Short mmCIF file of C-alpha atoms in Angstrom, two decimals:
data_model
loop_
_atom_site.label_atom_id
_atom_site.label_comp_id
_atom_site.label_asym_id
_atom_site.label_seq_id
_atom_site.Cartn_x
_atom_site.Cartn_y
_atom_site.Cartn_z
CA MET A 252 62.31 49.12 35.41
CA SER A 253 58.95 47.39 35.12
CA ALA A 254 58.67 44.70 32.47
CA ILE A 255 55.10 45.85 31.74
CA GLU A 256 54.78 49.10 29.78
CA HIS A 257 50.97 48.97 29.42
CA LEU A 258 48.27 46.67 30.79
CA LEU A 259 45.35 46.60 28.38
CA LYS A 260 41.97 45.58 29.75
CA PRO A 261 39.37 43.93 27.53
CA HIS A 262 36.29 45.60 26.12
CA VAL A 263 33.27 43.39 25.50
CA ARG A 264 31.81 43.41 21.99
CA ASP A 265 28.66 41.60 20.88
CA ILE A 266 29.13 39.72 17.59
CA GLY A 267 25.71 38.06 17.45
CA ALA A 268 25.62 34.56 18.92
CA PHE A 269 28.03 35.53 21.70
CA SER A 270 30.36 38.25 22.96
CA VAL A 271 34.12 38.65 22.60
CA ARG A 272 36.77 40.40 24.66
CA ARG A 273 38.79 42.89 22.59
CA VAL A 274 42.15 44.24 23.75
CA LEU A 275 43.45 45.74 20.48
CA PRO A 276 43.28 48.38 19.23
CA ALA A 277 43.50 50.33 22.50
CA ALA A 278 44.01 53.97 23.44
CA ALA A 279 47.40 53.16 24.97
CA ALA A 280 48.53 50.99 22.06
CA GLN A 281 46.95 50.84 18.61
CA THR A 282 49.25 47.96 17.69
CA VAL A 283 51.70 45.52 19.25
CA GLY A 284 54.12 44.65 16.50
CA PRO A 285 51.96 44.32 13.38
CA PHE A 286 48.92 43.14 15.40
CA ILE A 287 46.15 45.76 15.24
CA PHE A 288 43.18 43.69 16.39
CA PHE A 289 42.91 40.99 19.06
CA ASP A 290 39.62 39.29 19.98
CA HIS A 291 39.19 36.49 22.51
CA MET A 292 36.10 34.44 21.55
CA GLY A 293 34.40 32.24 24.17
CA PRO A 294 34.59 29.77 25.64
CA VAL A 295 30.91 29.41 24.81
CA ALA A 296 28.60 26.42 24.38
CA LEU A 297 25.55 27.20 22.25
CA PRO A 298 22.26 25.24 22.44
CA ALA A 299 21.74 22.33 20.06
CA GLY A 300 20.79 23.62 16.63
CA GLU A 301 22.62 26.93 17.05
CA GLY A 302 26.01 28.06 15.86
CA MET A 303 28.27 30.93 14.89
CA ASP A 304 27.14 32.84 11.79
CA VAL A 305 29.30 35.74 10.65
CA ARG A 306 27.80 36.71 7.29
CA PRO A 307 29.99 37.74 4.33
CA HIS A 308 31.92 40.95 4.99
CA PRO A 309 34.94 42.64 3.37
CA HIS A 310 38.51 43.42 4.44
CA ILE A 311 41.39 45.45 3.01
CA GLY A 312 44.95 46.19 4.10
CA LEU A 313 45.34 43.38 6.62
CA ALA A 314 45.68 39.66 7.20
CA THR A 315 43.23 37.84 9.46
CA VAL A 316 44.49 35.00 11.66
CA THR A 317 42.16 32.50 13.35
CA TYR A 318 43.46 30.13 16.06
CA LEU A 319 41.07 27.89 17.99
CA PHE A 320 41.35 26.12 21.33
CA GLU A 321 37.97 24.43 20.99
CA GLY A 322 35.26 24.00 18.35
CA GLU A 323 35.18 24.25 14.56
CA ILE A 324 34.55 27.13 12.13
CA THR A 325 33.99 26.91 8.38
CA HIS A 326 35.74 29.67 6.46
CA ARG A 327 34.49 30.62 2.99
CA ASP A 328 35.85 33.49 0.91
CA SER A 329 35.56 35.26 -2.43
CA LEU A 330 38.56 33.35 -3.79
CA GLY A 331 36.48 30.18 -3.58
CA SER A 332 38.29 28.86 -0.49
CA GLU A 333 36.28 26.65 1.85
CA GLN A 334 38.08 25.33 4.91
CA VAL A 335 37.06 23.99 8.31
CA ILE A 336 39.47 25.18 10.98
CA ARG A 337 39.96 23.01 14.06
CA PRO A 338 41.88 23.53 17.31
CA GLY A 339 45.58 24.16 16.76
CA ASP A 340 45.24 24.91 13.02
CA VAL A 341 46.01 28.31 11.50
CA ASN A 342 43.81 30.07 8.93
CA TRP A 343 45.76 33.02 7.49
CA MET A 344 43.81 35.18 5.05
CA THR A 345 45.60 38.06 3.34
CA ALA A 346 43.04 40.70 2.37
CA GLY A 347 45.40 43.00 0.47
CA ARG A 348 43.37 45.06 -2.02
CA GLY A 349 40.14 43.36 -0.99
CA ILE A 350 38.53 40.07 -0.01
CA VAL A 351 35.15 38.95 1.34
CA HIS A 352 34.62 36.03 3.71
CA SER A 353 32.15 34.37 6.05
CA GLU A 354 32.64 32.31 9.22
CA ARG A 355 30.05 29.78 10.28
CA SER A 356 29.75 26.72 12.50
CA PRO A 357 29.64 23.49 10.45
CA GLN A 358 26.32 21.64 10.47
CA SER A 359 27.77 18.77 12.49
CA ALA A 360 28.75 21.21 15.24
CA ARG A 361 25.32 22.89 15.17
CA ASP A 362 23.52 19.58 15.59
CA ALA A 363 25.23 18.99 18.92
CA GLY A 364 25.35 22.67 19.93
CA ALA A 365 28.41 24.52 18.71
CA ARG A 366 31.30 25.25 21.04
CA VAL A 367 33.67 28.11 20.27
CA HIS A 368 36.86 29.19 22.00
CA GLY A 369 39.74 30.89 20.28
CA ILE A 370 41.62 34.00 19.26
CA GLN A 371 41.06 36.12 16.17
CA THR A 372 43.69 38.68 15.25
CA TRP A 373 44.37 41.09 12.42
CA VAL A 374 47.86 41.89 11.21
CA ALA A 375 48.31 45.28 9.55
CA LEU A 376 50.15 44.84 6.26
CA PRO A 377 53.20 47.04 5.57
CA ARG A 378 52.41 49.86 3.16
CA GLU A 379 54.20 48.17 0.27
CA PHE A 380 51.89 45.15 0.64
CA GLU A 381 48.56 46.86 1.34
CA GLU A 382 47.45 46.35 -2.26
CA VAL A 383 48.70 42.79 -2.80
CA GLU A 384 46.45 40.19 -4.35
CA PRO A 385 44.25 38.52 -1.72
CA ALA A 386 45.19 35.01 -0.65
CA PHE A 387 44.17 32.29 1.79
CA HIS A 388 46.40 29.68 3.41
CA HIS A 389 45.51 26.91 5.85
CA HIS A 390 48.17 25.33 8.08
CA PRO A 391 47.17 22.17 9.99
CA ALA A 392 48.26 21.99 13.62
CA ALA A 393 50.79 19.24 12.87
CA THR A 394 52.77 21.59 10.60
CA LEU A 395 53.46 24.19 13.30
CA PRO A 396 56.74 24.02 15.24
CA ARG A 397 56.66 23.25 18.95
CA VAL A 398 59.20 23.99 21.65
CA ALA A 399 59.38 22.42 25.10
CA ARG A 400 60.79 24.11 28.19
CA PRO A 401 60.57 22.88 31.79
CA GLY A 402 56.85 23.01 32.62
CA ALA A 403 56.07 24.87 29.38
CA ARG A 404 54.85 23.92 25.92
CA ILE A 405 55.09 26.48 23.10
CA THR A 406 53.45 26.45 19.66
CA VAL A 407 54.83 29.03 17.23
CA ILE A 408 51.82 30.11 15.19
CA ALA A 409 53.43 32.72 12.93
CA GLY A 410 56.82 34.33 12.67
CA ASP A 411 59.77 33.27 14.80
CA ALA A 412 60.18 32.59 18.51
CA PHE A 413 62.34 30.49 20.83
CA GLY A 414 64.71 29.53 18.02
CA VAL A 415 62.12 28.16 15.56
CA ARG A 416 60.08 29.60 12.70
CA SER A 417 56.50 28.94 11.62
CA PRO A 418 55.77 27.97 7.99
CA VAL A 419 53.07 30.68 7.85
CA LYS A 420 54.07 33.40 5.38
CA VAL A 421 54.33 36.81 7.07
CA PHE A 422 54.98 40.27 5.62
CA SER A 423 57.19 41.66 8.40
CA ARG A 424 58.98 40.18 11.38
CA THR A 425 56.24 38.65 13.52
CA LEU A 426 55.93 37.03 16.93
CA TYR A 427 52.84 34.90 17.54
CA ALA A 428 52.85 31.89 19.84
CA ALA A 429 50.54 29.90 22.12
CA LEU A 430 51.93 29.03 25.56
CA GLU A 431 50.84 26.39 28.06
CA LEU A 432 52.45 26.60 31.48
CA ASP A 433 52.14 24.17 34.35
CA ALA A 434 51.54 25.48 37.87
CA GLY A 435 54.83 26.85 39.20
CA ALA A 436 56.51 26.98 35.78
CA SER A 437 58.30 30.07 34.50
CA LEU A 438 59.24 31.09 30.95
CA GLU A 439 61.59 33.88 29.93
CA ILE A 440 60.34 36.14 27.14
CA PRO A 441 63.56 37.53 25.64
CA ALA A 442 63.67 41.06 24.26
CA ASP A 443 64.68 39.94 20.77
CA HIS A 444 61.54 41.35 19.14
CA ALA A 445 60.97 45.10 19.00
CA GLU A 446 57.47 44.83 20.50
CA ARG A 447 55.90 42.06 22.61
CA GLY A 448 52.63 41.44 24.40
CA VAL A 449 51.46 38.61 26.66
CA TYR A 450 47.75 37.78 26.94
CA LEU A 451 46.39 35.50 29.68
CA VAL A 452 43.67 33.31 28.18
CA ASN A 453 42.96 31.48 31.43
CA GLY A 454 44.66 30.49 34.66
CA ALA A 455 46.72 32.75 36.91
CA ALA A 456 50.10 34.29 36.06
CA VAL A 457 52.54 37.07 36.87
CA VAL A 458 55.08 38.95 34.76
CA ASP A 459 58.22 39.60 36.81
CA ASN A 460 56.03 39.34 39.95
CA GLU A 461 53.46 41.83 38.58
CA ALA A 462 49.96 40.35 38.36
CA LEU A 463 48.64 39.64 34.88
CA PRO A 464 44.83 39.53 35.19
CA ALA A 465 42.98 37.00 33.06
CA GLU A 466 41.88 38.32 29.66
CA HIS A 467 44.29 41.27 29.82
CA LEU A 468 47.20 42.02 27.49
CA ALA A 469 50.48 43.07 29.06
CA VAL A 470 52.50 45.13 26.57
CA LEU A 471 56.10 44.49 27.57
CA THR A 472 58.72 47.19 27.89
CA PRO A 473 60.95 47.22 24.77
CA GLY A 474 64.47 45.95 25.32
CA VAL A 475 63.68 44.39 28.70
CA ASP A 476 63.67 40.62 29.18
CA ALA A 477 60.59 39.43 31.06
CA THR A 478 59.65 36.25 32.89
CA VAL A 479 56.11 34.88 32.89
CA SER A 480 55.31 32.59 35.83
CA ALA A 481 52.17 30.50 36.24
CA LEU A 482 50.53 30.27 39.66
CA GLU A 483 48.23 27.52 38.34
CA PRO A 484 47.95 25.76 34.97
CA SER A 485 47.67 28.61 32.48
CA LYS A 486 47.19 29.28 28.79
CA LEU A 487 48.70 32.44 27.29
CA MET A 488 49.27 34.05 23.89
CA LEU A 489 52.44 35.88 22.90
CA VAL A 490 52.13 38.55 20.17
CA GLY A 491 54.44 41.16 18.68
CA GLY A 492 57.18 41.76 16.16
CA ASP A 493 58.36 44.81 14.26
CA PRO A 494 56.16 47.89 14.62
CA THR A 495 53.97 49.05 11.76
CA ASP A 496 55.44 51.57 9.33
CA GLY A 497 53.22 54.40 10.52
CA ARG A 498 49.86 54.69 12.23
CA ARG A 499 46.88 53.03 10.59
CA HIS A 500 43.31 54.20 9.95
CA ILE A 501 40.59 51.75 10.95
CA PHE A 502 36.94 51.72 10.02
CA TRP A 503 34.79 48.62 10.48
CA ASN A 504 36.73 45.76 8.83
CA PHE A 505 39.07 48.02 6.88
CA VAL A 506 42.66 48.93 7.80
CA ALA A 507 44.80 51.27 5.71
CA SER A 508 47.58 53.82 5.88
CA SER A 509 45.33 56.43 4.22
CA ARG A 510 41.79 57.63 4.84
CA GLU A 511 41.23 57.68 1.09
CA ALA A 512 41.72 53.90 0.88
CA ILE A 513 39.19 53.41 3.68
CA GLU A 514 36.63 55.65 1.97
CA ALA A 515 37.13 53.92 -1.36
CA ALA A 516 36.64 50.47 0.21
CA ALA A 517 33.49 51.59 2.02
CA GLN A 518 32.06 52.94 -1.24
CA ARG A 519 32.92 49.71 -3.05
CA TRP A 520 31.03 47.69 -0.43
CA GLU A 521 28.01 49.99 -0.58
CA ASN A 522 28.04 49.66 -4.38
CA ASP A 523 28.33 45.85 -4.15
CA GLU A 524 31.62 45.96 -6.08
CA PHE A 525 33.55 43.46 -3.97
CA PRO A 526 33.62 39.89 -5.32
CA PRO A 527 31.00 37.58 -3.76
CA VAL A 528 31.55 34.47 -1.66
CA PRO A 529 30.41 31.52 -3.81
CA GLY A 530 27.27 29.91 -2.39
CA GLU A 531 26.55 32.77 0.04
CA HIS A 532 23.59 35.11 -0.51
CA GLU A 533 23.78 37.28 2.62
CA ARG A 534 26.05 40.19 3.45
CA ILE A 535 26.67 42.47 6.42
CA PRO A 536 25.67 46.04 5.50
CA LEU A 537 28.13 48.87 5.87
CA PRO A 538 27.70 50.49 9.29
CA ARG A 539 27.10 54.20 9.61
CA ARG A 540 30.39 56.05 9.31
CA PRO A 541 31.41 58.32 12.21
#
């Protein structure tokens, strides 16, 4: 039996200053564990004076997770949070019933020409938590557990993996880890999570001797142990956990178990009824609904 159930190729999306590669949601797999959105940003080096500017926009029914390899991003939200995220840190924002945030390059990064490289994911909240109060938590890189294996270094970003647990609060069993493998190193991915996916950020790797192309997500076969082997120094992301409790509806930045919740959130944004981000005077307009 193949260890790879689906191989998801990226779709390029323009987000303004640069493009991203998106592998979730996909036709073959809306989610992997609770992860419903997976964007690979960069690596990109912008000219001096330019930076990333994602204007204030709303979310419901999910948690956003930002993890950088390079660069800096300033997060601001409607709770009054303001936090610069740097490589190896975790910004976990729980949208719940509704939150608004912006993401911009700090001025110091713009002066030199901002660099951005990282992963942005959304985690679909279980139905019982879709309406929780919004929250924001920052976890510096030094607080995340690390595991060493021969030729491999593992950082557990959220949830549990390889016998350790991240301090990041999650709402269902979650698997999220960053992997660095030396050339020739192999790492077993045990089948102790219901759903698992392996994404190759850069380098060259195989999963049980099946090629894993760069910037693709291999959704692993449930219940089957898999071995990831690096043909050259490689960086990978491991995602998964328990499946969502039912399929989710997605429109723009909204995720919910009902269409009615999506429609209500869209109307709230059009009516300017979400709380503002302090100090921000712009907003992304609601796109045309399909």
